[in-house]
N, CA, C and O atoms as a Tinker XYZ file with bonds, in Angstrom:
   344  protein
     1  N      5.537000   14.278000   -6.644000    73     2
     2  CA     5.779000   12.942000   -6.184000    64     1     3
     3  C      4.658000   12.043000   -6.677000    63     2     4     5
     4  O      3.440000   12.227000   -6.678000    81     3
     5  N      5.423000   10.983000   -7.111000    73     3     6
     6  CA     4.483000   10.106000   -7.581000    64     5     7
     7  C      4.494000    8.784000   -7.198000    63     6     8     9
     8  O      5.549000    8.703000   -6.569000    81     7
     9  N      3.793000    7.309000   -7.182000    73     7    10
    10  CA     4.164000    6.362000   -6.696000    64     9    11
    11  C      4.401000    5.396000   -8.674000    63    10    12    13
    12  O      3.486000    5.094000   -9.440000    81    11
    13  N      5.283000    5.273000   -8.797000    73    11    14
    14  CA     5.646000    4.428000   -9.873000    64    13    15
    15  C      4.702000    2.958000  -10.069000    63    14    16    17
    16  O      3.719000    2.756000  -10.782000    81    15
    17  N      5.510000    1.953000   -9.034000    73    15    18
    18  CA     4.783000    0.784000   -9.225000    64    17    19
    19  C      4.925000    0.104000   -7.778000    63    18    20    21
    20  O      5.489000    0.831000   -6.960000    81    19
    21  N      4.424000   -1.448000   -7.198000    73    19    22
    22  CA     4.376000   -1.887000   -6.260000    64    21    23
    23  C      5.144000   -3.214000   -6.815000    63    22    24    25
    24  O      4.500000   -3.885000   -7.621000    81    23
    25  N      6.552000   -3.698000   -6.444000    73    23    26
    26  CA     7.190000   -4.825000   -7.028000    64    25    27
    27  C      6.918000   -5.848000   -5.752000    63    26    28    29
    28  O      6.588000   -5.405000   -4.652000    81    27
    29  N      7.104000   -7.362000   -6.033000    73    27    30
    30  CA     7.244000   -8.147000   -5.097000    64    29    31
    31  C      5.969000   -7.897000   -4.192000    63    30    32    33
    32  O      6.145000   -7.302000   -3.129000    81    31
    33  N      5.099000   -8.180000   -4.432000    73    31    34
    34  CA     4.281000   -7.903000   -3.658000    64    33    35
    35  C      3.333000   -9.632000   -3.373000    63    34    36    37
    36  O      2.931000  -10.482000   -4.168000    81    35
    37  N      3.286000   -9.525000   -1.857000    73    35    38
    38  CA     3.449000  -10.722000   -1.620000    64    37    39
    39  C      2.090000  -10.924000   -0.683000    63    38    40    41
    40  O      2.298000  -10.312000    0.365000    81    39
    41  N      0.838000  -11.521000   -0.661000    73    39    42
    42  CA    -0.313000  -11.428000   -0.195000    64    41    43
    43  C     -0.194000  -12.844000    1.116000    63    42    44    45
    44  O      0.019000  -14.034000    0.885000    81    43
    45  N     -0.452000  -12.072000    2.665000    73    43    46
    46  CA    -0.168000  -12.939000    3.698000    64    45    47
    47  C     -1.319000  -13.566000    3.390000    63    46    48    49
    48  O     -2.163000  -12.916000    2.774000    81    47
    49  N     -1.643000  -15.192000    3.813000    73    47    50
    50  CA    -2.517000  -15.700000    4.473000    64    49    51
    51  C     -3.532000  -15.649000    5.405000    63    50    52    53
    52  O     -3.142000  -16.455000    6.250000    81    51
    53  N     -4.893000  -15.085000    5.894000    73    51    54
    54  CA    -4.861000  -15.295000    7.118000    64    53    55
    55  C     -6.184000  -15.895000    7.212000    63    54    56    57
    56  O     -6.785000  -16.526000    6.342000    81    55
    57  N     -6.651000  -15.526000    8.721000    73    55    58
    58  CA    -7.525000  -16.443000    8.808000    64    57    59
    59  C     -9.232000  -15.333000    9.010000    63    58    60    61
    60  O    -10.357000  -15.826000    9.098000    81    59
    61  N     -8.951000  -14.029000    9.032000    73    59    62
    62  CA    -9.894000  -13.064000    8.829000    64    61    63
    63  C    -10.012000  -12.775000    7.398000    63    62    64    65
    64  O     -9.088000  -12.376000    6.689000    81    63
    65  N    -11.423000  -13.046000    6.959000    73    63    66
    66  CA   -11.847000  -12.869000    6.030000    64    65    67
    67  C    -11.993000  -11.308000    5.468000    63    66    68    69
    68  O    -11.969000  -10.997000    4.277000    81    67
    69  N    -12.142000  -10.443000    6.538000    73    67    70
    70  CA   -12.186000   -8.927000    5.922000    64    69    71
    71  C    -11.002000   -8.101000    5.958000    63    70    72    73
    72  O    -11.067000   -6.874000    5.881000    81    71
    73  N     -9.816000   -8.807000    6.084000    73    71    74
    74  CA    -8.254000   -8.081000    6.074000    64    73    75
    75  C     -7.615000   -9.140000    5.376000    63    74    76    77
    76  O     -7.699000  -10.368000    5.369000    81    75
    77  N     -6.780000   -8.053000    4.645000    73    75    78
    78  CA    -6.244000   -9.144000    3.644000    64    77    79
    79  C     -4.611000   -7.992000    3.683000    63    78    80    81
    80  O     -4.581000   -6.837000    3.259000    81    79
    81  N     -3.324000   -8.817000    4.363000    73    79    82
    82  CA    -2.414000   -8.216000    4.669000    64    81    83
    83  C     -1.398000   -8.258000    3.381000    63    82    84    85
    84  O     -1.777000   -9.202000    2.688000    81    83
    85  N     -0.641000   -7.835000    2.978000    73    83    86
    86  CA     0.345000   -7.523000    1.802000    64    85    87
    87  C      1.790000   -6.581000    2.155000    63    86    88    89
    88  O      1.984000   -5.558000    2.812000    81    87
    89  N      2.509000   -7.332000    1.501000    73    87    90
    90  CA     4.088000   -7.251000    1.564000    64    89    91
    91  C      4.394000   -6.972000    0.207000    63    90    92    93
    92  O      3.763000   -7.504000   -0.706000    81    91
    93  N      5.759000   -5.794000   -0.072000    73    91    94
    94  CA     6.015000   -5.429000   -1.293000    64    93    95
    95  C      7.351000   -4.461000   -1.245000    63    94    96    97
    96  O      8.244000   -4.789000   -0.463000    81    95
    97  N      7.468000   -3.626000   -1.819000    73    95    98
    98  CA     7.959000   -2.801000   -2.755000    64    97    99
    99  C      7.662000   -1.751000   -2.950000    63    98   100   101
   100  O      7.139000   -1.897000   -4.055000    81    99
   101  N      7.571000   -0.650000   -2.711000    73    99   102
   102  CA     6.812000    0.875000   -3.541000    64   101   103
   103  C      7.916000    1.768000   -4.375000    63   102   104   105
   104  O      8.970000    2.322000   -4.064000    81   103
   105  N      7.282000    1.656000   -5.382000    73   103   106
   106  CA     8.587000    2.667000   -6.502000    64   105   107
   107  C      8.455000    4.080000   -6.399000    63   106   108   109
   108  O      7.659000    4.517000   -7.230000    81   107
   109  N      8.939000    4.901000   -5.699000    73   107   110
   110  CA     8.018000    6.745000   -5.590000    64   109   111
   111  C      9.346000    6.969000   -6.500000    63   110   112   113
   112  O     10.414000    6.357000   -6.526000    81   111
   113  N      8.807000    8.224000   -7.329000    73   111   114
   114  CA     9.022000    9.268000   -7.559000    64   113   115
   115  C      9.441000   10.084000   -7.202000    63   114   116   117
   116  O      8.544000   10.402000   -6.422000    81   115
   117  N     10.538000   11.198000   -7.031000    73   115   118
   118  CA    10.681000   12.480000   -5.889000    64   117   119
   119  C     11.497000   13.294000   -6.750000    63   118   120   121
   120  O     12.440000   12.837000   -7.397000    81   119
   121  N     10.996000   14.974000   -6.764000    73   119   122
   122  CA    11.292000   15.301000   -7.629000    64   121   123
   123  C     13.364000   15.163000   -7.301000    63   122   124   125
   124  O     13.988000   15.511000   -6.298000    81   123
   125  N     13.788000   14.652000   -8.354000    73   123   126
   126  CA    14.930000   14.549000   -8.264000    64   125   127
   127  C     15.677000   13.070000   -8.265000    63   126   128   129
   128  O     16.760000   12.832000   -8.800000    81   127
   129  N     14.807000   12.091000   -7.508000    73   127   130
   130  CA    15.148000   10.546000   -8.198000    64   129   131
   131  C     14.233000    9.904000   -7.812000    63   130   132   133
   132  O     13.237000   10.550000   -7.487000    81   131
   133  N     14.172000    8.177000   -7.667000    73   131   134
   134  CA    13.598000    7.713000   -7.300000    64   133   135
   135  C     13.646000    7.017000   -5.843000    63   134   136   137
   136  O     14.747000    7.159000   -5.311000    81   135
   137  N     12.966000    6.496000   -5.289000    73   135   138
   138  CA    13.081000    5.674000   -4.000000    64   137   139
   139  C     12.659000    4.377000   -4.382000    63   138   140   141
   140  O     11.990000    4.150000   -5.390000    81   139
   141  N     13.010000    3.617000   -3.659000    73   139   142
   142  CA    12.476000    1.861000   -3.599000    64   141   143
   143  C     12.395000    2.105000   -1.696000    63   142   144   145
   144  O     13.209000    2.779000   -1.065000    81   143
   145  N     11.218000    1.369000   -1.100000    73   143   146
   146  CA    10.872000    1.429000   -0.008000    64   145   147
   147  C     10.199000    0.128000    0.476000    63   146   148   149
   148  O      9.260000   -0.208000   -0.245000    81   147
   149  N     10.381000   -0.461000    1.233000    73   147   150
   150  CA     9.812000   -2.044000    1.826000    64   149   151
   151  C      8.290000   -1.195000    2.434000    63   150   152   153
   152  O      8.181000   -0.127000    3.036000    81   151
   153  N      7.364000   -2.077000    2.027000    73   151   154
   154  CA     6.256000   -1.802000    3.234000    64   153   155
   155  C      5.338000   -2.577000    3.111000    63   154   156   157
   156  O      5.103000   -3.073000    2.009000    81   155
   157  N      4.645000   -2.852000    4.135000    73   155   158
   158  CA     3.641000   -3.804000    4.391000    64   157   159
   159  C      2.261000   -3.092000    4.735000    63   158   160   161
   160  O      2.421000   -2.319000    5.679000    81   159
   161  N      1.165000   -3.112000    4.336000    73   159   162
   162  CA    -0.354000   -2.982000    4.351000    64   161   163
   163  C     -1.329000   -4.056000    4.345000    63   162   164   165
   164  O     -1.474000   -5.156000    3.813000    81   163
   165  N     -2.124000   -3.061000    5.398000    73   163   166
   166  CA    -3.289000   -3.497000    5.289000    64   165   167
   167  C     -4.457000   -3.236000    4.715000    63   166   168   169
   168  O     -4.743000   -2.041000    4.645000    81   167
   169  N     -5.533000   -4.318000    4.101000    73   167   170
   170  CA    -6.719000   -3.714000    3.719000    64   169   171
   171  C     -7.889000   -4.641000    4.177000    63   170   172   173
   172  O     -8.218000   -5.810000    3.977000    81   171
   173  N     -8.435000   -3.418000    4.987000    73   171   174
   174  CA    -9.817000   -3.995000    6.048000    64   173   175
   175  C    -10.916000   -3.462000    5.180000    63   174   176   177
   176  O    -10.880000   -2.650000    4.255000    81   175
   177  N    -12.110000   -4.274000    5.836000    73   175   178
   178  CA   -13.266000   -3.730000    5.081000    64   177   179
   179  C    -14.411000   -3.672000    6.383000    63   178   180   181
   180  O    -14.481000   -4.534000    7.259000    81   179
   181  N    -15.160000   -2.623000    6.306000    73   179   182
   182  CA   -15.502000   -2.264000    7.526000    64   181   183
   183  C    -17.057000   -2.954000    7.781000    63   182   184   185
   184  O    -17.267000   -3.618000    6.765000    81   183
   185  N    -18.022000   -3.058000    8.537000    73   183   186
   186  CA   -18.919000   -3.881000    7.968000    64   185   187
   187  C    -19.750000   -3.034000    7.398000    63   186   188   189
   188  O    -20.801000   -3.563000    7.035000    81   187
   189  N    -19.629000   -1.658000    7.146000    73   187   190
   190  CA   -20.242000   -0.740000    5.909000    64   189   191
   191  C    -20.228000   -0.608000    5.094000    63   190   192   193
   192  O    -20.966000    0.159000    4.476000    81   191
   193  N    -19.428000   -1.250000    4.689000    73   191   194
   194  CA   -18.431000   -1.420000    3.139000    64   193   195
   195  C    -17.351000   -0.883000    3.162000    63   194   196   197
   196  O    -16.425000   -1.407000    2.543000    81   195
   197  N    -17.141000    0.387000    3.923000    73   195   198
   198  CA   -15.449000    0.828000    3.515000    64   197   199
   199  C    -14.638000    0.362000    4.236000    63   198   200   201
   200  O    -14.586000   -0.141000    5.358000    81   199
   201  N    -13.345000    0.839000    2.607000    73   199   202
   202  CA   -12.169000    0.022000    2.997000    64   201   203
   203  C    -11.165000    1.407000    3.487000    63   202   204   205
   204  O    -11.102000    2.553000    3.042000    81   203
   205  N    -10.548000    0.813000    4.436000    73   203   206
   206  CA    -9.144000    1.281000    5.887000    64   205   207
   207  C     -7.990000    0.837000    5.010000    63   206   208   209
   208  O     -7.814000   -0.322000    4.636000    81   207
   209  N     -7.322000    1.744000    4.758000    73   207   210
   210  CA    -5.674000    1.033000    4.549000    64   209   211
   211  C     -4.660000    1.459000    5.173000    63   210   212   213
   212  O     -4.178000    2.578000    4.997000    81   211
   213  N     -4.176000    0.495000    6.071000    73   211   214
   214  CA    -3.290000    0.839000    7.090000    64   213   215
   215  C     -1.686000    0.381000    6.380000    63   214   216   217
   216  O     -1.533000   -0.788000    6.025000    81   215
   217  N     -0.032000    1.847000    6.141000    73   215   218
   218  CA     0.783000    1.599000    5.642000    64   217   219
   219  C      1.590000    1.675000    6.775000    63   218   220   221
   220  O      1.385000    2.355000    7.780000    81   219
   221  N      2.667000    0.812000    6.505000    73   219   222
   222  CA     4.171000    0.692000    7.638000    64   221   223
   223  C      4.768000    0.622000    6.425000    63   222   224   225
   224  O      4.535000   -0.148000    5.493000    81   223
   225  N      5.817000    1.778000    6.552000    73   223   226
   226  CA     7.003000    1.596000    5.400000    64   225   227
   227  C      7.935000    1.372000    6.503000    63   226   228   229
   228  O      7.877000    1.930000    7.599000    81   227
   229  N      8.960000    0.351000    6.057000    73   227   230
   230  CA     9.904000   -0.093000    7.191000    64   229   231
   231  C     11.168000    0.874000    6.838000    63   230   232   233
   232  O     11.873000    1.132000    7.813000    81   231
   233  N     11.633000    1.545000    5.390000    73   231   234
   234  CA    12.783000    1.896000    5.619000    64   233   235
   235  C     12.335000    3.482000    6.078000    63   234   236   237
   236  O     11.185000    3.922000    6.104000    81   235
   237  N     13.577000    4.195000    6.429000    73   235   238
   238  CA    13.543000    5.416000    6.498000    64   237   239
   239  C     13.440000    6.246000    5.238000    63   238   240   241
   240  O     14.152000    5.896000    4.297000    81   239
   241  N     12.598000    7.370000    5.079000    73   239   242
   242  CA    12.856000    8.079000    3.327000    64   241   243
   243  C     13.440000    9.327000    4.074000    63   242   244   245
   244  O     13.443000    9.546000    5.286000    81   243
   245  N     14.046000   10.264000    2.819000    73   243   246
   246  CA    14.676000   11.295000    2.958000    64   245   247
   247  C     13.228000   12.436000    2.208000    63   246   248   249
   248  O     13.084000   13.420000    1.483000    81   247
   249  N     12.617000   11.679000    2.818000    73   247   250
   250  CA    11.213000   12.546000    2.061000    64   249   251
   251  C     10.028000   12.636000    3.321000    63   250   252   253
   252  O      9.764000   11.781000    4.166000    81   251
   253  N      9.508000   13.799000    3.149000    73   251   254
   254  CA     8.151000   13.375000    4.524000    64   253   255
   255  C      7.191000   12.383000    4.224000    63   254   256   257
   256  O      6.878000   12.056000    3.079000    81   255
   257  N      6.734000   11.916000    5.248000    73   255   258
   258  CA     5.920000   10.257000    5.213000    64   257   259
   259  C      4.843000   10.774000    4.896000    63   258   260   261
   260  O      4.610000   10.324000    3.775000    81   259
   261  N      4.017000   11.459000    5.192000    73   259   262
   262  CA     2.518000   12.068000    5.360000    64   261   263
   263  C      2.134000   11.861000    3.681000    63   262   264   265
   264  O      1.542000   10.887000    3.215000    81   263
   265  N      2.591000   12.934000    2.990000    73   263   266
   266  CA     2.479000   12.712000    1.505000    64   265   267
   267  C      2.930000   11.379000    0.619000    63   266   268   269
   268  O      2.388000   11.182000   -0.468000    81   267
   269  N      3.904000   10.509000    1.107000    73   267   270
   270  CA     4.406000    9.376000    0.660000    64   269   271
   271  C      2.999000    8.440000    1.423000    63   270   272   273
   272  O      2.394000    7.685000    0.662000    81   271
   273  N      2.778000    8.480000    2.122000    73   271   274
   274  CA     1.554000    7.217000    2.558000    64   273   275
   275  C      0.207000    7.910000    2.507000    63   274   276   277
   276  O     -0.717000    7.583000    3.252000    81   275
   277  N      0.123000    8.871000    1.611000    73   275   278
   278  CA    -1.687000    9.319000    1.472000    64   277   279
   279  C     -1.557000    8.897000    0.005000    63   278   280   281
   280  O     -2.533000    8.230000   -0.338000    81   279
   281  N     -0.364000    9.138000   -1.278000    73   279   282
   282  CA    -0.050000    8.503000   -2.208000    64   281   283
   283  C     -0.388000    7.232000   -2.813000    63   282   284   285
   284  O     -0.969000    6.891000   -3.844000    81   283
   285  N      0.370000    6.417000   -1.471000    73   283   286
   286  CA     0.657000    5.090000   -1.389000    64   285   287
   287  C     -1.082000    4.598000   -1.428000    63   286   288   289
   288  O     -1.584000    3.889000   -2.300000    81   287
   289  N     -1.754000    5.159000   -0.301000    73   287   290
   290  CA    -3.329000    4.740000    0.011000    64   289   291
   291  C     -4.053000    4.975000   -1.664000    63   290   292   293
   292  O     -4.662000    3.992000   -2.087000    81   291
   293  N     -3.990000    6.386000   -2.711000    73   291   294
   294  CA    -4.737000    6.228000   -3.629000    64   293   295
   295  C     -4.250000    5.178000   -4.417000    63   294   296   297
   296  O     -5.003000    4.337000   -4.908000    81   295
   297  N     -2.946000    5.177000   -4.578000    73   295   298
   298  CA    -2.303000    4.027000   -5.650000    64   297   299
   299  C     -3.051000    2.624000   -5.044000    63   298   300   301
   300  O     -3.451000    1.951000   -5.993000    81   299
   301  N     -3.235000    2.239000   -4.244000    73   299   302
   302  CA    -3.600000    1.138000   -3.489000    64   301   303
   303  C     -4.846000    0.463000   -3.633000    63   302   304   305
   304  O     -4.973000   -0.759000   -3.711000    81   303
   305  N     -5.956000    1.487000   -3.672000    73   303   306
   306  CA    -6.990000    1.582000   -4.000000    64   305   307
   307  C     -7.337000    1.522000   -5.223000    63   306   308   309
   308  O     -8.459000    1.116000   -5.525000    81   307
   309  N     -6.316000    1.966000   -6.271000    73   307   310
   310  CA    -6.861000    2.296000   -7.144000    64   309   311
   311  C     -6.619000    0.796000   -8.225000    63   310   312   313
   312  O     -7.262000    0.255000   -9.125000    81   311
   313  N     -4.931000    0.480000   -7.306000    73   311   314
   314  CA    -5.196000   -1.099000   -7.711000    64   313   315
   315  C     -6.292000   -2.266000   -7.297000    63   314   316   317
   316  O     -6.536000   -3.310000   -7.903000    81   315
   317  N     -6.709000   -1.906000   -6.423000    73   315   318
   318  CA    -7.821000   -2.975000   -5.927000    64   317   319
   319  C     -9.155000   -2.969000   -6.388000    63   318   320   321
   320  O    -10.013000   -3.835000   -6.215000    81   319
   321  N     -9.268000   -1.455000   -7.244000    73   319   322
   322  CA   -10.510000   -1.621000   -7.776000    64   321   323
   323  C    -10.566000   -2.303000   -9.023000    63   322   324   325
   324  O    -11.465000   -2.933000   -9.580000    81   323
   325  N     -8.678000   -1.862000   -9.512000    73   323   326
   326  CA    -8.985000   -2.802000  -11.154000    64   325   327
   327  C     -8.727000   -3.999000  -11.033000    63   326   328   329
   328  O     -8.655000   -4.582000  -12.115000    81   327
   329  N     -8.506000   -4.786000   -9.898000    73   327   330
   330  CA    -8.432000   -6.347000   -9.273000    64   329   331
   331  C     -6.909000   -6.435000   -9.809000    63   330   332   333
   332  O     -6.903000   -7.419000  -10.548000    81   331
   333  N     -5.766000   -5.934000   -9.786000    73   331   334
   334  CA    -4.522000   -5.768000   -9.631000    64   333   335
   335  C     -3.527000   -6.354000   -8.751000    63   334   336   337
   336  O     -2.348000   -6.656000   -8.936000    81   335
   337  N     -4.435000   -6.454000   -7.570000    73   335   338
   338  CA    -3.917000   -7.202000   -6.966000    64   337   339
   339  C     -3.484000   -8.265000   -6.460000    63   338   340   341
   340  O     -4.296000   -9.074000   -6.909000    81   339
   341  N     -2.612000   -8.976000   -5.697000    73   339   342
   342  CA    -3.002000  -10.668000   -5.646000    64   341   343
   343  C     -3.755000  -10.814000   -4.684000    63   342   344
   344  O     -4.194000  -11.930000   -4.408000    81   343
């Protein structure tokens, strides 16, 4: 399982400077097809420096969540370090 890409991804407004909330898309992989999945995250920053990423996938998958949202967290990260994100 893999996470493909993050489409529509849509960066909330707010008024806390160390969470920055996001709306999207996740493209997974599974061996056998693909999924498209709605979910919304968070990314906090702690006052240590690390960053928390909290996932809500809203639809149901025919796949276990555990491995689909520890996925979701490296892909996530890994966009935010190459500034990928909005």
């Amino acid at each position: 399982m893999r996470i493909l890409e993050l489409r529509n991804l849509n960066r909330e407004e707010g008024y806390i400077y160390y969470r920055r909330n996001f709306t999207g898309t996740a493209v997974i992989e599974i061996p056998g097809s693909t999924l498209e999945a709605d979910i919304d995250f968070c990314i906090e920053m702690s006052p240590f420096g690390e960053k928390t990423i909290d996932i809500e996938i809203a639809n149901t998958l025919n796949y276990p969540v555990l491995p689909v949202k520890k996925a979701l967290k490296e892909y996530i990260i890994l966009q935010d370090q190459e500034g990928a994100l909005p």
